[in-house]
PDB file of C-alpha atoms in Angstrom:
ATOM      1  CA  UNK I   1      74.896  79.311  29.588  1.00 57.00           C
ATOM      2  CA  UNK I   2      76.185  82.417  28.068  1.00 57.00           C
ATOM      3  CA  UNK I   3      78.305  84.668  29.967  1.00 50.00           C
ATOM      4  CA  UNK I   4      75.631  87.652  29.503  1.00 51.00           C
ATOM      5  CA  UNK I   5      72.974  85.486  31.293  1.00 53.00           C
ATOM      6  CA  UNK I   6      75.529  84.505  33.776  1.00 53.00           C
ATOM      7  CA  UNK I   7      76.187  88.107  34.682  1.00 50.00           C
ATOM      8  CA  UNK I   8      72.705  89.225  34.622  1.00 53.00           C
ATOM      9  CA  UNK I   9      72.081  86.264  37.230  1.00 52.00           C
ATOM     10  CA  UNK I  10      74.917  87.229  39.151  1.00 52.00           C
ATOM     11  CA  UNK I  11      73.821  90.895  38.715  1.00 53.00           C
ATOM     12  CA  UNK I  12      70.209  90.439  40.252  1.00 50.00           C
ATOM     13  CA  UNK I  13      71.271  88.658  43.278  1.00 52.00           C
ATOM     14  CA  UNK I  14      73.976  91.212  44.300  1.00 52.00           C
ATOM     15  CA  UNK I  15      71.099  93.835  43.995  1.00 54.00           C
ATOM     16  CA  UNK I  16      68.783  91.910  46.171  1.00 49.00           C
ATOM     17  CA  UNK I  17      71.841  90.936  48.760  1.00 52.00           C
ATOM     18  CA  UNK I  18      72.324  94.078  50.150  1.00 53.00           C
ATOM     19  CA  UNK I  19      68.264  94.258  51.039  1.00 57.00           C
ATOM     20  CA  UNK I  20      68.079  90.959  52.377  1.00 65.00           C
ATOM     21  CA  UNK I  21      71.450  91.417  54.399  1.00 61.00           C
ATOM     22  CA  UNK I  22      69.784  95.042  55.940  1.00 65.00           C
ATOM     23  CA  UNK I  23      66.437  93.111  56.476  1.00 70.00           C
ATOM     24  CA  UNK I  24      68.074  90.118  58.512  1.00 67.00           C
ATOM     25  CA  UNK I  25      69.866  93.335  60.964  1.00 64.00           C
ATOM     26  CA  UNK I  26      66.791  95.087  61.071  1.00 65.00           C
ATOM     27  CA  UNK I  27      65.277  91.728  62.434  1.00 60.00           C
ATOM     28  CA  UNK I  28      68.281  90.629  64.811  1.00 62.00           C
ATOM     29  CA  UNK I  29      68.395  94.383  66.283  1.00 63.00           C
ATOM     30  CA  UNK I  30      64.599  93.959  67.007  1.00 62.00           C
ATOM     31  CA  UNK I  31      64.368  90.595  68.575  1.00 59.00           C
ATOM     32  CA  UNK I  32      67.853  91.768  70.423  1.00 62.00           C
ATOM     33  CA  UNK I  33      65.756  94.764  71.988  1.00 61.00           C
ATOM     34  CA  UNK I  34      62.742  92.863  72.805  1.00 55.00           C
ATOM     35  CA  UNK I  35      64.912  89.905  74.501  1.00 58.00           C
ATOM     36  CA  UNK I  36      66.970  92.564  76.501  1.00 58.00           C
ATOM     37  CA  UNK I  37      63.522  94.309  77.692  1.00 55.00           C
ATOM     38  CA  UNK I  38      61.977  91.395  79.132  1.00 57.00           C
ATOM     39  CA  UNK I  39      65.332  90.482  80.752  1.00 56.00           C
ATOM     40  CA  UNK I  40      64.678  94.159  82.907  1.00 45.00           C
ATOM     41  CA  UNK I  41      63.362  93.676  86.034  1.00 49.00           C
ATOM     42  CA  UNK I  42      59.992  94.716  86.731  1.00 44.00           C
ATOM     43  CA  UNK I  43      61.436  97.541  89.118  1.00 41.00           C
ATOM     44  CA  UNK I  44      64.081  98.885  86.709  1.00 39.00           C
ATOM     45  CA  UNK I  45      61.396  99.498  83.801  1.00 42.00           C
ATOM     46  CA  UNK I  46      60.058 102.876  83.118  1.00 39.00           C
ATOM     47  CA  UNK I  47      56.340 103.974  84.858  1.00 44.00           C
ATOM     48  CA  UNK I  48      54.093 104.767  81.716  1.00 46.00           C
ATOM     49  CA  UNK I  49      52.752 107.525  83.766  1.00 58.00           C
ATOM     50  CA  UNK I  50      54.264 110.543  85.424  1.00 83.00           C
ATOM     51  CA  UNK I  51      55.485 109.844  88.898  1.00 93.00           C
ATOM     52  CA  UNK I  52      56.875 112.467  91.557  1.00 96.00           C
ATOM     53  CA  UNK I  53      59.365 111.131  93.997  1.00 97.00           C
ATOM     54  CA  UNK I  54      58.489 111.528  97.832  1.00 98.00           C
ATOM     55  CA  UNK I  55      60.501 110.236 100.772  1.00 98.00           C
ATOM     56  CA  UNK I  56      59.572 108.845 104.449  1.00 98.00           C
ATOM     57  CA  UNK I  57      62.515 108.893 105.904  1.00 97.00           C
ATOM     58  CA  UNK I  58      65.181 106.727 103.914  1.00 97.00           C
ATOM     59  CA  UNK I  59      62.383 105.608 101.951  1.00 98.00           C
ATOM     60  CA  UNK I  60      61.654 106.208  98.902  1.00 98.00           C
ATOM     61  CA  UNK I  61      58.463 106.685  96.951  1.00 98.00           C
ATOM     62  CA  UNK I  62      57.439 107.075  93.020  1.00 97.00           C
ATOM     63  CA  UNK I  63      53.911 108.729  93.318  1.00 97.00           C
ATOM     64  CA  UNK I  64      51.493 108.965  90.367  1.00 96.00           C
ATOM     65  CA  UNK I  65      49.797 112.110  91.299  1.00 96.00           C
ATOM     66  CA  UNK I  66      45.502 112.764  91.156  1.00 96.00           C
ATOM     67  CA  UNK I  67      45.210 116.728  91.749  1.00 95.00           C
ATOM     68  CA  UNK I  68      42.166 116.843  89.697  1.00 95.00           C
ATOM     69  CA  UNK I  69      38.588 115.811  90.849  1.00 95.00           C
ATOM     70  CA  UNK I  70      38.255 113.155  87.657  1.00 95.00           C
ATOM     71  CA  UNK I  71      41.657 111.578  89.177  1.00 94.00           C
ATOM     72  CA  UNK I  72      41.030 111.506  92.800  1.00 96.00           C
ATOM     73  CA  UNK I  73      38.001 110.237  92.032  1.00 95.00           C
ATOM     74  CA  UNK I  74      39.608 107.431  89.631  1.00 95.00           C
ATOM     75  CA  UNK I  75      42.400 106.646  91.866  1.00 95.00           C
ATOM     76  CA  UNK I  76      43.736 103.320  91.428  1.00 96.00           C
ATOM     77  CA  UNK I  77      40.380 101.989  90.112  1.00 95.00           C
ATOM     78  CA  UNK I  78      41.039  99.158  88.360  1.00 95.00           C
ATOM     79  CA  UNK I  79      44.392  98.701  88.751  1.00 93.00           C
ATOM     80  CA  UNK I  80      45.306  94.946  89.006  1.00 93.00           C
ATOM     81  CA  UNK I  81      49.063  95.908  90.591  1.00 94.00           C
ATOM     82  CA  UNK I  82      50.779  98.229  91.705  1.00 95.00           C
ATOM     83  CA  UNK I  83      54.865  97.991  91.898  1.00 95.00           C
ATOM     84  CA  UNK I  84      56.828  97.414  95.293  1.00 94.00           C
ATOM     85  CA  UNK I  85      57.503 101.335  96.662  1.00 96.00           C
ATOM     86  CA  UNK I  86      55.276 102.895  93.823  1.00 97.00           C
ATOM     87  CA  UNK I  87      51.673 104.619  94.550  1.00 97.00           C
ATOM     88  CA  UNK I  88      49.298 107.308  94.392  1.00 97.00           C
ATOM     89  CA  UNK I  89      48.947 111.030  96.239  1.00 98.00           C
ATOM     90  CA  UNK I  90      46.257 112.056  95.974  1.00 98.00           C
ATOM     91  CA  UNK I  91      46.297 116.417  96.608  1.00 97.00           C
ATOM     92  CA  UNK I  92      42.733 118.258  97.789  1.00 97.00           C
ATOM     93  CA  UNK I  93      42.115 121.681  97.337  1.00 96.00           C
ATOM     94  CA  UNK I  94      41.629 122.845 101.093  1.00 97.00           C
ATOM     95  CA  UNK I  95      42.970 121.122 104.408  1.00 98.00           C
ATOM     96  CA  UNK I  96      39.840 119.341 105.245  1.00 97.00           C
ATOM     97  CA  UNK I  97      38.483 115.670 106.904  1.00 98.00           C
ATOM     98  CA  UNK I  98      39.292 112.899 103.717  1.00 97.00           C
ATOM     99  CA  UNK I  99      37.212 109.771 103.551  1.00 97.00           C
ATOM    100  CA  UNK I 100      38.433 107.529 100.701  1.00 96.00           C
ATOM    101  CA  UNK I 101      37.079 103.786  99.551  1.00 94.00           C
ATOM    102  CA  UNK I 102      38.082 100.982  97.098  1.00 96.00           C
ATOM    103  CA  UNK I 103      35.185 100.243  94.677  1.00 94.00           C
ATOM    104  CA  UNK I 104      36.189  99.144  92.104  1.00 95.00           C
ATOM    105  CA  UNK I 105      39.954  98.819  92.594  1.00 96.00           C
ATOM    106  CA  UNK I 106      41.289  94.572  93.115  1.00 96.00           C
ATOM    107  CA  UNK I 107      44.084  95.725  94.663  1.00 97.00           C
ATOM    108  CA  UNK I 108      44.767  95.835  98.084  1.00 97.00           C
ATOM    109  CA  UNK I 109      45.866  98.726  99.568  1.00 98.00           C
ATOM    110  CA  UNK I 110      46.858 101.048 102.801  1.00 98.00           C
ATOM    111  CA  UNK I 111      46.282 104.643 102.464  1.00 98.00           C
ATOM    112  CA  UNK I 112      48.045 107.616 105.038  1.00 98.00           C
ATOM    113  CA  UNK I 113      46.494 110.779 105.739  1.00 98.00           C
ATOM    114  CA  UNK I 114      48.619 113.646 105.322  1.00 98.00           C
ATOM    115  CA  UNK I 115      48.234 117.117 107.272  1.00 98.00           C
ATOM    116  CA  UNK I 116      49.086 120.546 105.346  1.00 97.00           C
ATOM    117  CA  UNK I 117      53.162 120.194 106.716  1.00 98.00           C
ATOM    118  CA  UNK I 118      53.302 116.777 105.232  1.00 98.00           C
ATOM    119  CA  UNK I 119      52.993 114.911 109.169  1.00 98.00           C
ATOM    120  CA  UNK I 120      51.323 111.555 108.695  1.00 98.00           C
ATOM    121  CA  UNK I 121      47.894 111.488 110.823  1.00 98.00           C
ATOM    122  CA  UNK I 122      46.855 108.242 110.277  1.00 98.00           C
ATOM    123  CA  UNK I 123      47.136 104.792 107.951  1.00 98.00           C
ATOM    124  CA  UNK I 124      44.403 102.772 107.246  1.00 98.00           C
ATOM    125  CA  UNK I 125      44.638  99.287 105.726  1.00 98.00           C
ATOM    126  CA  UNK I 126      42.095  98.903 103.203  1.00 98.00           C
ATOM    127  CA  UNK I 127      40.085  95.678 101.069  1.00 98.00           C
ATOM    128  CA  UNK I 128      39.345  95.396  97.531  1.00 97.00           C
ATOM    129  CA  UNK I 129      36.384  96.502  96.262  1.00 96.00           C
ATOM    130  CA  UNK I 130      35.232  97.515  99.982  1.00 96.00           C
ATOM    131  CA  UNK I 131      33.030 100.540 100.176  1.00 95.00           C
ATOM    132  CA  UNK I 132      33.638 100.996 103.980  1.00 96.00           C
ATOM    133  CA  UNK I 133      34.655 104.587 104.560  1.00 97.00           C
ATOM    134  CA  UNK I 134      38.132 105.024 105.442  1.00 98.00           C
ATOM    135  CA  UNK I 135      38.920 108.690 106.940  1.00 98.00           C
ATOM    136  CA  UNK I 136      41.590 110.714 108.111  1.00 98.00           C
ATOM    137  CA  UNK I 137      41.828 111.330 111.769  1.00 98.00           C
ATOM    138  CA  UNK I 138      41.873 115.008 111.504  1.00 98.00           C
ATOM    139  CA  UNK I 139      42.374 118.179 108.832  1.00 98.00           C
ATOM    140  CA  UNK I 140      44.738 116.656 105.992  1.00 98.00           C
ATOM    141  CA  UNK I 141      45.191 118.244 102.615  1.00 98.00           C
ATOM    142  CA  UNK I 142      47.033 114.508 100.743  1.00 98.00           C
ATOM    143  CA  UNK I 143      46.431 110.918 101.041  1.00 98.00           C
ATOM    144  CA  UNK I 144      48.832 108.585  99.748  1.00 98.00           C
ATOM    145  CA  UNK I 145      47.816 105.054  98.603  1.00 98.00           C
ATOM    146  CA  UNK I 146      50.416 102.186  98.477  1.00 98.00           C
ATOM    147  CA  UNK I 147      50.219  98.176  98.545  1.00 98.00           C
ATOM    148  CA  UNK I 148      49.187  97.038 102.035  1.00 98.00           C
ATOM    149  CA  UNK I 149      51.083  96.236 104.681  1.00 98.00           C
ATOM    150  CA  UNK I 150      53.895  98.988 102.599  1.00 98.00           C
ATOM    151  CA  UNK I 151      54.075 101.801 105.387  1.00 98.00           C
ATOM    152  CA  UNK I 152      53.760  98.618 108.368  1.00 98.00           C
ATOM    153  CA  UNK I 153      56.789  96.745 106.811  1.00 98.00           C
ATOM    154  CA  UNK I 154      58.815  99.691 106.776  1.00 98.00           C
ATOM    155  CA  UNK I 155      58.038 100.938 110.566  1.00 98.00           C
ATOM    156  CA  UNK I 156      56.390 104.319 108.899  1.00 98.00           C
ATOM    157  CA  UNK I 157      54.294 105.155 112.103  1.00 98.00           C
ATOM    158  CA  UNK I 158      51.781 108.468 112.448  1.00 98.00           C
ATOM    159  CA  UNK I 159      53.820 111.272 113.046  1.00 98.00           C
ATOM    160  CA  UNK I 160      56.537 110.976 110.515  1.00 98.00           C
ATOM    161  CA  UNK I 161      57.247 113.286 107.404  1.00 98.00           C
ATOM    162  CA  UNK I 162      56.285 112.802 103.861  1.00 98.00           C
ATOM    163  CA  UNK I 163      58.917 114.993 102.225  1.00 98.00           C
ATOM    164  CA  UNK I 164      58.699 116.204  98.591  1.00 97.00           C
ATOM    165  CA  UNK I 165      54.732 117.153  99.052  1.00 98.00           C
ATOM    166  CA  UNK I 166      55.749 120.990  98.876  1.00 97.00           C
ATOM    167  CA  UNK I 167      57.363 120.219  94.611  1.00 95.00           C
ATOM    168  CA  UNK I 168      53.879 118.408  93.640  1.00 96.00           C
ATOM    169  CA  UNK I 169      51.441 120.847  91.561  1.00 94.00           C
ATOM    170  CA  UNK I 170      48.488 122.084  93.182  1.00 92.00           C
ATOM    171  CA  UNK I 171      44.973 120.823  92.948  1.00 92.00           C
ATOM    172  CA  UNK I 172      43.530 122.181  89.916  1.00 85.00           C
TER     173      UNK I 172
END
């Protein structure tokens, strides 16, 4: 073999090299990122959606918000789970008597009713896909929906404060 065709040889793989060398990091960097993001906890990863943080007391809460009719009347529809202190508060336009039910939605789920200055009035466990009536015990302008058995575990009783109600936006 001529030295010419040995250094054209030589030449062509040192151009490809370079390509294949960048295309073997691209790949480790990916399959690096995808092993560290299933490694993540489930609690740790990011909420697709917007959440507001609210607090009962030294608990905390990340709250998807539904301020518009199509959303509180969506809720949590179809949702197959919901993460450990995560859920839904749902904001109405005037103080006035809520009812809320669980067509359509697998999950199960215990919802507070919420006066105007953010005092619980009452929880109410609720089934999936029940369409029994659940309603607040008096004038409430929120209801916030969690797992079951979330505001029971925690000792959250009638009475006690939702705080960060007064930063959510308004009903639109």
């Amino acid at each position: 073999m001529s030295y010419a065709k040995r250094y054209k040889s030589t030449q062509l793989i040192c151009q490809w090299a370079p390509r294949r060398f960048s295309e073997r990091v691209w790949l480790l960097v990916a399959l690096s990122t995808l092993l560290f993001a299933l490694s993540v906890p489930e609690s740790l990863r990011a909420d697709p959606l917007l959440t507001y943080p609210l607090r009962i007391g030294e608990h905390a809460i990340r709250a998807e918000l539904a301020n518009t009719p199509e959303t509180r009347r969506k809720g949590l529809m179809f949702r197959t789970r919901l993460a450990e202190s995560s859920g839904m508060i749902f904001v109405f336009p005037r103080v006035q008597r809520i009812s809320m039910w669980m067509k359509n939605t697998p999950i199960a789920l215990s919802v507070a009713f919420i006066d105007a200055d953010g005092r619980i009035l009452n929880i109410e466990d609720m089934q999936p896909h029940s369409e029994e009536s659940h309603s607040s015990s008096g004038p409430a302008r929120f209801a916030l929906e969690m797992n079951q058995g979330w505001f029971e575990k925690r000792g959250i009783l009638p009475g006690d404060e939702v705080v960060g109600l007064d930063k959510l936006p308004g009903p639109a």
